[in-house]
mmCIF file of C-alpha atoms in Angstrom:
data_model
loop_
_atom_site.group_PDB
_atom_site.id
_atom_site.type_symbol
_atom_site.label_atom_id
_atom_site.label_comp_id
_atom_site.label_asym_id
_atom_site.label_seq_id
_atom_site.Cartn_x
_atom_site.Cartn_y
_atom_site.Cartn_z
ATOM 1 C CA MET H 1 0.093 -13.316 -7.931
ATOM 2 C CA ILE H 2 -1.409 -15.805 -6.708
ATOM 3 C CA ILE H 3 -2.659 -16.579 -3.660
ATOM 4 C CA SER H 4 -3.422 -20.381 -1.813
ATOM 5 C CA HIS H 5 -6.405 -21.300 -0.374
ATOM 6 C CA SER H 6 -4.158 -22.062 2.639
ATOM 7 C CA ALA H 7 -1.916 -18.987 2.433
ATOM 8 C CA PHE H 8 -5.394 -17.198 2.165
ATOM 9 C CA ALA H 9 -6.192 -18.992 5.584
ATOM 10 C CA GLN H 10 -3.259 -17.137 7.962
ATOM 11 C CA LEU H 11 -2.459 -13.950 5.919
ATOM 12 C CA GLU H 12 -6.490 -14.051 7.303
ATOM 13 C CA ASN H 13 -5.422 -14.850 10.516
ATOM 14 C CA ARG H 14 -2.231 -12.078 11.047
ATOM 15 C CA LEU H 15 -4.831 -9.394 9.578
ATOM 16 C CA ASP H 16 -7.478 -10.440 12.100
ATOM 17 C CA SER H 17 -4.900 -10.606 14.814
ATOM 18 C CA VAL H 18 -2.977 -7.167 13.493
ATOM 19 C CA ILE H 19 -6.281 -4.700 13.649
ATOM 20 C CA ILE H 20 -7.910 -6.837 17.035
ATOM 21 C CA ASN H 21 -4.227 -6.933 18.928
ATOM 22 C CA SER H 22 -4.482 -2.715 17.848
ATOM 23 C CA ILE H 23 -7.956 -2.387 19.883
ATOM 24 C CA GLN H 24 -9.598 -3.141 22.876
ATOM 25 C CA GLN H 25 -13.343 -4.663 23.432
ATOM 26 C CA GLY H 26 -16.016 -1.659 23.545
ATOM 27 C CA GLU H 27 -14.024 1.097 21.365
ATOM 28 C CA PRO H 28 -14.069 2.215 18.438
ATOM 29 C CA GLY H 29 -12.038 0.408 15.954
ATOM 30 C CA ILE H 30 -11.538 -0.413 12.231
ATOM 31 C CA ALA H 31 -12.375 -1.481 8.313
ATOM 32 C CA LEU H 32 -10.493 -3.302 5.940
ATOM 33 C CA TYR H 33 -10.459 -3.766 2.441
ATOM 34 C CA ILE H 34 -8.461 -5.823 -0.254
ATOM 35 C CA GLU H 35 -8.548 -6.575 -3.412
ATOM 36 C CA THR H 36 -5.675 -8.314 -5.033
ATOM 37 C CA ASN H 37 -5.657 -9.250 -8.823
ATOM 38 C CA GLY H 38 -9.229 -8.302 -8.604
ATOM 39 C CA LYS H 39 -10.270 -10.968 -6.473
ATOM 40 C CA THR H 40 -11.521 -9.591 -2.819
ATOM 41 C CA ILE H 41 -9.695 -11.641 -0.403
ATOM 42 C CA TYR H 42 -10.538 -9.682 2.663
ATOM 43 C CA SER H 43 -12.858 -7.490 3.414
ATOM 44 C CA LYS H 44 -13.926 -6.449 7.708
ATOM 45 C CA GLY H 45 -14.997 -4.345 10.042
ATOM 46 C CA PHE H 46 -13.870 -4.416 14.570
ATOM 47 C CA GLY H 47 -14.562 -2.247 17.187
ATOM 48 C CA ILE H 48 -17.686 -0.006 18.108
ATOM 49 C CA ALA H 49 -19.136 2.088 14.819
ATOM 50 C CA ASP H 50 -20.931 4.553 17.481
ATOM 51 C CA THR H 51 -21.898 5.432 21.661
ATOM 52 C CA ASP H 52 -25.320 3.349 20.824
ATOM 53 C CA LYS H 53 -22.462 0.436 21.137
ATOM 54 C CA GLU H 54 -23.383 -0.675 16.613
ATOM 55 C CA SER H 55 -20.770 -2.833 15.398
ATOM 56 C CA ILE H 56 -18.537 -1.616 13.051
ATOM 57 C CA GLY H 57 -18.989 -3.815 9.122
ATOM 58 C CA SER H 58 -18.434 -3.559 5.351
ATOM 59 C CA LYS H 59 -21.308 -0.269 5.580
ATOM 60 C CA THR H 60 -20.449 1.297 8.202
ATOM 61 C CA ASN H 61 -20.135 5.113 6.832
ATOM 62 C CA PHE H 62 -16.571 7.010 7.726
ATOM 63 C CA ARG H 63 -15.760 9.675 7.750
ATOM 64 C CA LEU H 64 -13.073 9.676 4.348
ATOM 65 C CA ALA H 65 -11.623 12.879 5.911
ATOM 66 C CA SER H 66 -8.953 13.904 2.781
ATOM 67 C CA VAL H 67 -9.444 10.387 1.137
ATOM 68 C CA SER H 68 -12.380 12.670 0.068
ATOM 69 C CA LYS H 69 -10.512 14.695 -2.152
ATOM 70 C CA GLN H 70 -10.570 12.380 -5.264
ATOM 71 C CA PHE H 71 -14.355 12.870 -5.072
ATOM 72 C CA THR H 72 -14.121 16.342 -5.391
ATOM 73 C CA ALA H 73 -11.216 16.204 -8.669
ATOM 74 C CA MET H 74 -13.466 14.130 -9.890
ATOM 75 C CA CYS H 75 -16.344 16.225 -9.900
ATOM 76 C CA ILE H 76 -14.207 18.634 -11.672
ATOM 77 C CA LEU H 77 -12.446 16.181 -14.292
ATOM 78 C CA LEU H 78 -17.092 15.264 -14.974
ATOM 79 C CA LEU H 79 -16.704 19.074 -15.252
ATOM 80 C CA GLU H 80 -14.278 19.778 -17.096
ATOM 81 C CA LYS H 81 -15.041 16.594 -19.192
ATOM 82 C CA ASP H 82 -18.644 18.709 -20.336
ATOM 83 C CA GLN H 83 -16.658 21.203 -21.754
ATOM 84 C CA LYS H 84 -17.890 23.538 -18.706
ATOM 85 C CA LEU H 85 -14.157 24.637 -17.919
ATOM 86 C CA SER H 86 -11.011 24.055 -18.453
ATOM 87 C CA PHE H 87 -7.991 23.388 -16.296
ATOM 88 C CA ASP H 88 -5.997 25.917 -17.699
ATOM 89 C CA ASP H 89 -9.093 28.794 -16.311
ATOM 90 C CA PRO H 90 -7.525 31.876 -14.750
ATOM 91 C CA ILE H 91 -9.653 31.060 -10.789
ATOM 92 C CA SER H 92 -10.914 34.618 -11.221
ATOM 93 C CA LYS H 93 -13.679 33.451 -14.077
ATOM 94 C CA TYR H 94 -15.062 31.747 -10.837
ATOM 95 C CA PHE H 95 -14.166 33.810 -8.305
ATOM 96 C CA PRO H 96 -14.348 37.857 -9.152
ATOM 97 C CA GLU H 97 -14.484 38.599 -5.481
ATOM 98 C CA LEU H 98 -10.949 37.375 -4.771
ATOM 99 C CA PRO H 99 -7.905 40.330 -5.020
ATOM 100 C CA THR H 100 -6.834 39.901 -8.457
ATOM 101 C CA GLU H 101 -2.609 39.278 -7.027
ATOM 102 C CA LEU H 102 -4.348 35.316 -6.475
ATOM 103 C CA SER H 103 -6.829 35.013 -9.190
ATOM 104 C CA GLN H 104 -5.666 35.700 -12.203
ATOM 105 C CA LYS H 105 -2.221 33.764 -11.571
ATOM 106 C CA ILE H 106 -3.682 31.304 -9.551
ATOM 107 C CA LEU H 107 -5.238 28.075 -12.924
ATOM 108 C CA LEU H 108 -7.890 25.761 -12.133
ATOM 109 C CA ARG H 109 -4.854 23.177 -12.544
ATOM 110 C CA HIS H 110 -3.026 24.655 -9.224
ATOM 111 C CA LEU H 111 -6.176 23.537 -7.424
ATOM 112 C CA ILE H 112 -6.277 20.374 -8.082
ATOM 113 C CA THR H 113 -2.948 19.802 -8.067
ATOM 114 C CA HIS H 114 -1.420 21.638 -5.299
ATOM 115 C CA THR H 115 -0.114 24.239 -6.677
ATOM 116 C CA SER H 116 -1.687 27.430 -6.554
ATOM 117 C CA GLY H 117 0.498 28.966 -3.301
ATOM 118 C CA ILE H 118 -3.002 29.421 -1.754
ATOM 119 C CA PRO H 119 -2.800 30.562 2.303
ATOM 120 C CA ASP H 120 -4.115 27.185 4.074
ATOM 121 C CA TYR H 121 -7.496 28.807 5.722
ATOM 122 C CA GLU H 122 -6.699 27.011 8.956
ATOM 123 C CA GLU H 123 -3.164 29.072 9.655
ATOM 124 C CA ILE H 124 -5.835 32.451 9.580
ATOM 125 C CA MET H 125 -8.923 31.299 10.082
ATOM 126 C CA ASP H 126 -10.762 32.739 13.770
ATOM 127 C CA ASN H 127 -10.163 29.671 16.373
ATOM 128 C CA SER H 128 -12.087 31.770 19.109
ATOM 129 C CA SER H 129 -15.465 30.383 17.145
ATOM 130 C CA SER H 130 -16.931 27.705 18.142
ATOM 131 C CA LYS H 131 -19.866 27.819 14.753
ATOM 132 C CA GLN H 132 -18.940 26.075 12.259
ATOM 133 C CA LEU H 133 -17.237 26.687 8.738
ATOM 134 C CA LEU H 134 -18.042 25.994 4.989
ATOM 135 C CA ASP H 135 -16.950 26.463 1.983
ATOM 136 C CA ILE H 136 -17.955 29.477 1.546
ATOM 137 C CA ASP H 137 -16.676 30.500 4.199
ATOM 138 C CA VAL H 138 -13.094 29.419 3.197
ATOM 139 C CA LEU H 139 -14.028 31.754 0.459
ATOM 140 C CA SER H 140 -14.976 34.897 2.489
ATOM 141 C CA ILE H 141 -11.437 34.860 4.484
ATOM 142 C CA LEU H 142 -9.216 33.961 1.201
ATOM 143 C CA LYS H 143 -10.877 37.209 0.369
ATOM 144 C CA THR H 144 -8.641 39.047 2.212
ATOM 145 C CA GLN H 145 -5.755 37.780 1.308
ATOM 146 C CA HIS H 146 -3.228 38.880 -1.878
ATOM 147 C CA LYS H 147 -0.275 36.875 -2.091
ATOM 148 C CA THR H 148 0.240 33.364 -1.919
ATOM 149 C CA TYR H 149 2.576 31.760 -0.728
ATOM 150 C CA PHE H 150 5.033 31.114 -4.126
ATOM 151 C CA ASN H 151 4.417 31.869 -7.599
ATOM 152 C CA PRO H 152 1.873 29.194 -8.856
ATOM 153 C CA GLY H 153 2.068 26.312 -10.757
ATOM 154 C CA SER H 154 6.910 26.391 -9.535
ATOM 155 C CA GLN H 155 5.696 23.979 -6.452
ATOM 156 C CA PHE H 156 4.206 21.518 -5.112
ATOM 157 C CA ARG H 157 2.614 22.742 -0.649
ATOM 158 C CA TYR H 158 -0.441 20.939 0.015
ATOM 159 C CA SER H 159 -3.393 22.436 0.617
ATOM 160 C CA ASN H 160 -7.226 22.316 2.007
ATOM 161 C CA SER H 161 -8.202 25.564 0.342
ATOM 162 C CA ALA H 162 -7.775 24.902 -2.805
ATOM 163 C CA TYR H 163 -10.185 22.075 -1.916
ATOM 164 C CA ALA H 164 -13.154 24.282 -0.388
ATOM 165 C CA LEU H 165 -12.417 26.371 -3.537
ATOM 166 C CA LEU H 166 -13.272 23.131 -5.681
ATOM 167 C CA ALA H 167 -16.315 22.388 -4.195
ATOM 168 C CA LEU H 168 -17.173 26.184 -4.566
ATOM 169 C CA ILE H 169 -16.873 26.194 -8.713
ATOM 170 C CA VAL H 170 -18.972 22.889 -8.942
ATOM 171 C CA GLU H 171 -21.734 24.779 -7.020
ATOM 172 C CA ARG H 172 -20.925 27.079 -9.380
ATOM 173 C CA VAL H 173 -20.456 25.806 -12.765
ATOM 174 C CA SER H 174 -23.069 23.691 -12.491
ATOM 175 C CA GLY H 175 -26.450 25.401 -10.582
ATOM 176 C CA GLN H 176 -26.006 21.988 -8.183
ATOM 177 C CA SER H 177 -25.097 22.653 -4.848
ATOM 178 C CA PHE H 178 -22.497 20.034 -4.565
ATOM 179 C CA PRO H 179 -23.884 17.238 -2.383
ATOM 180 C CA GLU H 180 -26.578 17.338 -5.253
ATOM 181 C CA PHE H 181 -23.647 17.407 -8.219
ATOM 182 C CA MET H 182 -21.968 14.894 -6.673
ATOM 183 C CA LYS H 183 -25.532 12.261 -5.678
ATOM 184 C CA GLU H 184 -25.940 12.285 -9.655
ATOM 185 C CA ARG H 185 -22.751 12.242 -11.324
ATOM 186 C CA ILE H 186 -20.831 9.903 -8.756
ATOM 187 C CA PHE H 187 -22.355 8.441 -6.251
ATOM 188 C CA ARG H 188 -25.850 7.526 -8.719
ATOM 189 C CA PRO H 189 -23.740 6.348 -11.516
ATOM 190 C CA LEU H 190 -21.571 3.960 -9.414
ATOM 191 C CA LYS H 191 -24.350 2.657 -7.666
ATOM 192 C CA MET H 192 -22.508 3.498 -4.446
ATOM 193 C CA LYS H 193 -26.719 3.848 -2.455
ATOM 194 C CA ASN H 194 -25.212 5.359 1.333
ATOM 195 C CA SER H 195 -22.379 7.988 0.448
ATOM 196 C CA VAL H 196 -22.870 10.720 0.766
ATOM 197 C CA VAL H 197 -21.204 14.114 1.435
ATOM 198 C CA TYR H 198 -21.481 15.506 5.548
ATOM 199 C CA GLU H 199 -24.587 18.619 5.528
ATOM 200 C CA SER H 200 -25.039 18.746 9.433
ATOM 201 C CA GLU H 201 -28.933 18.406 8.633
ATOM 202 C CA ALA H 202 -28.707 15.107 6.563
ATOM 203 C CA LYS H 203 -28.937 11.793 8.029
ATOM 204 C CA ILE H 204 -25.908 9.511 7.594
ATOM 205 C CA PRO H 205 -26.941 5.836 6.795
ATOM 206 C CA HIS H 206 -25.402 3.511 9.302
ATOM 207 C CA ARG H 207 -22.624 6.375 10.168
ATOM 208 C CA SER H 208 -19.632 5.801 12.482
ATOM 209 C CA MET H 209 -18.971 8.450 15.061
ATOM 210 C CA GLY H 210 -14.906 9.643 15.921
ATOM 211 C CA PHE H 211 -13.155 9.261 18.376
ATOM 212 C CA ALA H 212 -9.353 10.657 19.914
ATOM 213 C CA ARG H 213 -6.802 9.718 22.839
ATOM 214 C CA ASP H 214 -6.286 12.437 25.803
ATOM 215 C CA ASN H 215 -2.254 12.380 26.814
ATOM 216 C CA GLU H 216 -3.099 9.513 28.944
ATOM 217 C CA LYS H 217 -4.541 7.087 25.397
ATOM 218 C CA LYS H 218 -8.103 7.104 26.716
ATOM 219 C CA LEU H 219 -10.408 7.369 24.264
ATOM 220 C CA TYR H 220 -13.298 10.078 24.458
ATOM 221 C CA ALA H 221 -15.408 11.347 21.354
ATOM 222 C CA ASN H 222 -14.524 13.576 18.846
ATOM 223 C CA ASP H 223 -16.686 13.389 16.397
ATOM 224 C CA GLN H 224 -16.833 17.173 15.358
ATOM 225 C CA SER H 225 -14.821 19.997 14.505
ATOM 226 C CA SER H 226 -15.134 23.807 13.991
ATOM 227 C CA THR H 227 -14.030 22.547 9.793
ATOM 228 C CA SER H 228 -15.579 19.457 9.724
ATOM 229 C CA ALA H 229 -18.203 21.376 8.362
ATOM 230 C CA ILE H 230 -16.025 21.874 5.014
ATOM 231 C CA LYS H 231 -17.377 20.061 2.008
ATOM 232 C CA GLY H 232 -14.661 20.071 -0.568
ATOM 233 C CA ASP H 233 -11.789 18.935 1.003
ATOM 234 C CA GLY H 234 -12.969 16.157 3.468
ATOM 235 C CA GLY H 235 -16.549 15.763 3.890
ATOM 236 C CA VAL H 236 -17.319 12.619 1.427
ATOM 237 C CA TYR H 237 -19.023 9.777 4.239
ATOM 238 C CA CYS H 238 -18.486 5.764 2.365
ATOM 239 C CA SER H 239 -18.373 2.619 3.078
ATOM 240 C CA LEU H 240 -16.216 -0.178 2.195
ATOM 241 C CA ASN H 241 -18.856 -1.292 0.464
ATOM 242 C CA ASP H 242 -19.207 1.227 -1.886
ATOM 243 C CA TYR H 243 -15.641 2.930 -1.923
ATOM 244 C CA LYS H 244 -15.577 -0.586 -3.721
ATOM 245 C CA LYS H 245 -17.350 0.495 -5.924
ATOM 246 C CA TRP H 246 -15.679 3.414 -5.903
ATOM 247 C CA THR H 247 -12.479 1.562 -7.129
ATOM 248 C CA HIS H 248 -14.073 -0.634 -9.799
ATOM 249 C CA GLY H 249 -15.697 2.612 -11.892
ATOM 250 C CA ILE H 250 -11.850 4.228 -11.253
ATOM 251 C CA TRP H 251 -10.661 0.399 -12.899
ATOM 252 C CA GLN H 252 -13.379 0.198 -15.247
ATOM 253 C CA ASN H 253 -12.579 4.444 -16.133
ATOM 254 C CA ASN H 254 -16.663 4.048 -16.014
ATOM 255 C CA LEU H 255 -16.567 8.423 -15.081
ATOM 256 C CA VAL H 256 -13.884 9.588 -16.930
ATOM 257 C CA ASP H 257 -9.930 7.548 -17.713
ATOM 258 C CA MET H 258 -7.551 8.005 -15.046
ATOM 259 C CA SER H 259 -4.722 7.373 -16.290
ATOM 260 C CA THR H 260 -5.207 9.787 -19.327
ATOM 261 C CA VAL H 261 -6.371 12.206 -16.688
ATOM 262 C CA LEU H 262 -3.084 11.301 -14.802
ATOM 263 C CA THR H 263 -0.990 12.035 -17.445
ATOM 264 C CA ARG H 264 -2.650 15.253 -18.493
ATOM 265 C CA LEU H 265 -2.561 16.963 -15.205
ATOM 266 C CA ASN H 266 0.386 16.280 -12.146
ATOM 267 C CA ILE H 267 2.768 17.697 -10.634
ATOM 268 C CA SER H 268 6.199 16.355 -9.841
ATOM 269 C CA ILE H 269 6.190 16.452 -5.356
ATOM 270 C CA LYS H 270 10.333 16.879 -4.743
ATOM 271 C CA ASP H 271 10.298 16.355 -0.835
ATOM 272 C CA VAL H 272 9.762 12.085 -1.313
ATOM 273 C CA ALA H 273 11.648 10.720 -5.003
ATOM 274 C CA GLY H 274 9.852 9.366 -7.644
ATOM 275 C CA SER H 275 6.137 10.625 -6.507
ATOM 276 C CA PHE H 276 3.010 12.996 -7.900
ATOM 277 C CA TYR H 277 0.167 14.623 -6.732
ATOM 278 C CA GLY H 278 -2.522 13.747 -10.158
ATOM 279 C CA PRO H 279 -6.224 14.834 -9.731
ATOM 280 C CA GLY H 280 -6.996 13.529 -6.138
ATOM 281 C CA TRP H 281 -4.364 11.667 -5.536
ATOM 282 C CA PHE H 282 -0.433 10.857 -4.803
ATOM 283 C CA TYR H 283 1.355 7.993 -6.826
ATOM 284 C CA PHE H 284 4.437 6.661 -8.214
ATOM 285 C CA ASP H 285 5.510 5.650 -11.129
ATOM 286 C CA LYS H 286 4.371 7.472 -14.473
ATOM 287 C CA GLY H 287 3.941 4.198 -16.591
ATOM 288 C CA SER H 288 1.751 2.373 -13.994
ATOM 289 C CA PRO H 289 0.814 4.304 -11.195
ATOM 290 C CA ALA H 290 0.126 3.717 -7.270
ATOM 291 C CA LEU H 291 -2.329 5.776 -6.187
ATOM 292 C CA PHE H 292 -2.317 6.933 -3.324
ATOM 293 C CA HIS H 293 -4.637 8.895 -0.069
ATOM 294 C CA SER H 294 -5.373 9.242 3.335
ATOM 295 C CA GLY H 295 -6.492 11.630 5.475
ATOM 296 C CA SER H 296 -6.704 12.714 9.306
ATOM 297 C CA THR H 297 -10.010 14.036 10.827
ATOM 298 C CA CYS H 298 -10.218 15.079 14.764
ATOM 299 C CA GLY H 299 -11.630 11.793 14.433
ATOM 300 C CA PHE H 300 -11.474 9.478 12.154
ATOM 301 C CA SER H 301 -8.189 8.106 10.105
ATOM 302 C CA THR H 302 -8.257 6.757 6.121
ATOM 303 C CA TYR H 303 -6.092 5.347 3.923
ATOM 304 C CA SER H 304 -6.673 3.910 0.601
ATOM 305 C CA ILE H 305 -3.868 2.540 -2.260
ATOM 306 C CA ASN H 306 -4.768 1.562 -5.571
ATOM 307 C CA ILE H 307 -2.688 0.031 -8.460
ATOM 308 C CA PRO H 308 -4.810 0.151 -11.331
ATOM 309 C CA SER H 309 -2.793 -2.087 -13.452
ATOM 310 C CA GLN H 310 -2.774 -4.891 -10.575
ATOM 311 C CA LYS H 311 -6.378 -4.414 -9.605
ATOM 312 C CA THR H 312 -4.963 -4.326 -6.554
ATOM 313 C CA SER H 313 -6.809 -2.068 -3.559
ATOM 314 C CA ILE H 314 -5.618 -1.525 0.053
ATOM 315 C CA VAL H 315 -8.667 0.113 1.631
ATOM 316 C CA TYR H 316 -7.893 1.363 6.384
ATOM 317 C CA PHE H 317 -10.742 3.101 7.902
ATOM 318 C CA SER H 318 -10.562 3.824 11.355
ATOM 319 C CA ASN H 319 -13.493 6.641 13.426
ATOM 320 C CA ILE H 320 -9.921 6.933 16.021
ATOM 321 C CA ALA H 321 -7.561 9.862 14.979
ATOM 322 C CA GLY H 322 -4.311 9.685 13.969
ATOM 323 C CA ASN H 323 -4.947 5.969 14.525
ATOM 324 C CA SER H 324 -1.850 4.870 11.339
ATOM 325 C CA GLU H 325 0.381 1.900 13.721
ATOM 326 C CA PRO H 326 -2.536 -0.345 12.988
ATOM 327 C CA PHE H 327 -2.285 0.302 8.414
ATOM 328 C CA LYS H 328 1.545 0.188 8.838
ATOM 329 C CA LYS H 329 1.467 -3.426 10.211
ATOM 330 C CA ILE H 330 -1.218 -4.298 8.007
ATOM 331 C CA LEU H 331 1.499 -3.096 5.284
ATOM 332 C CA GLU H 332 3.753 -5.362 6.345
ATOM 333 C CA VAL H 333 1.940 -8.366 6.592
ATOM 334 C CA LEU H 334 0.176 -7.311 3.551
ATOM 335 C CA ASN H 335 4.426 -7.325 2.143
ATOM 336 C CA THR H 336 5.836 -10.074 3.262
ATOM 337 C CA GLU H 337 3.214 -11.598 1.148
ATOM 338 C CA GLY H 338 4.086 -10.750 -1.955
ATOM 339 C CA ILE H 339 1.323 -7.981 -2.475
ATOM 340 C CA ARG H 340 2.652 -4.648 -3.336
ATOM 341 C CA SER H 341 1.925 -1.620 -1.510
ATOM 342 C CA PRO H 342 4.262 1.969 -2.115
ATOM 343 C CA ALA H 343 6.272 1.524 1.281
ATOM 344 C CA GLU H 344 6.224 5.621 1.264
ATOM 345 C CA VAL H 345 3.803 6.337 1.547
ATOM 346 C CA PHE H 346 3.533 7.063 5.266
ATOM 347 C CA SER H 347 6.070 10.000 3.973
ATOM 348 C CA LEU H 348 3.317 10.920 1.030
ATOM 349 C CA HIS H 349 0.878 11.346 4.342
ATOM 350 C CA GLN H 350 2.977 13.872 6.291
ATOM 351 C CA LEU H 351 3.452 15.603 3.347
ATOM 352 C CA THR H 352 -1.670 16.503 3.576
ATOM 353 C CA ARG H 353 -0.723 17.707 7.370
#
């Protein structure tokens, strides 16, 4: 779709209005990037990034939460491309310490498509401990489990446990730490110079801090939780500028041929008609996929819509937990302008728990 200069100005004003009306001056806020037909039509930040009152902009790094899963999945895809692993490997190959009832039935493809049925670590972790969990702690928790929720491969159930294990597989196969592998194989080739995987001691440039609202809707600092240091399921920090490079890398098949991968690796989701999950992405329409993922943590809300065939990308990062209402209004505005966005994204967001 081609947007005239006057329509472009009107669209910009409408989007500005949605965001300005959703946050108060001096509060944390939102960064929004929109590209259609390969042309950037909006890229702005509103609100503050941290308690030092630094303004949010296109360089501000947000915790991506579960939008990180597309990066974790890409690490696995790259190792498969290198012929260092197979999607049909049983995970017992990588985790001999897991009970065989669990590890011999679950294949790598089940982890990456959320069809493993592996127990959620959030449901069985020790909530009385204040110590932050790491991916290796998730493995320790899963060592005590001998049953899956269902027969692996038979249905979809979103799993943070699976993606924590995928990060560990990257380390065990590559011989590098997960952050090092991500930097060498994804961030550096795509020139995502300011993106990092969270580590407690690592400096994050232009870092935004997370906030949440209490029962009276008042904001309070809420950047970390006991699970915030787990890398594979949600540990990437990225800005609008760098995420645009990631999006273009997908469109141009700079790392892998994503359309081929989606054909080889997917599961139909019964709960949302016409939807699938591939490696790190929900999507609609196998022929011309509209990709989607969201993320939600104690202090951040993130959404990404990516339609490669239309060179359309809609990216929304907020450093406020549970801040989805402005994004819903943004999509309504875009739909009136003919910029396609899957209307069912919020039904898929509900599946991420």
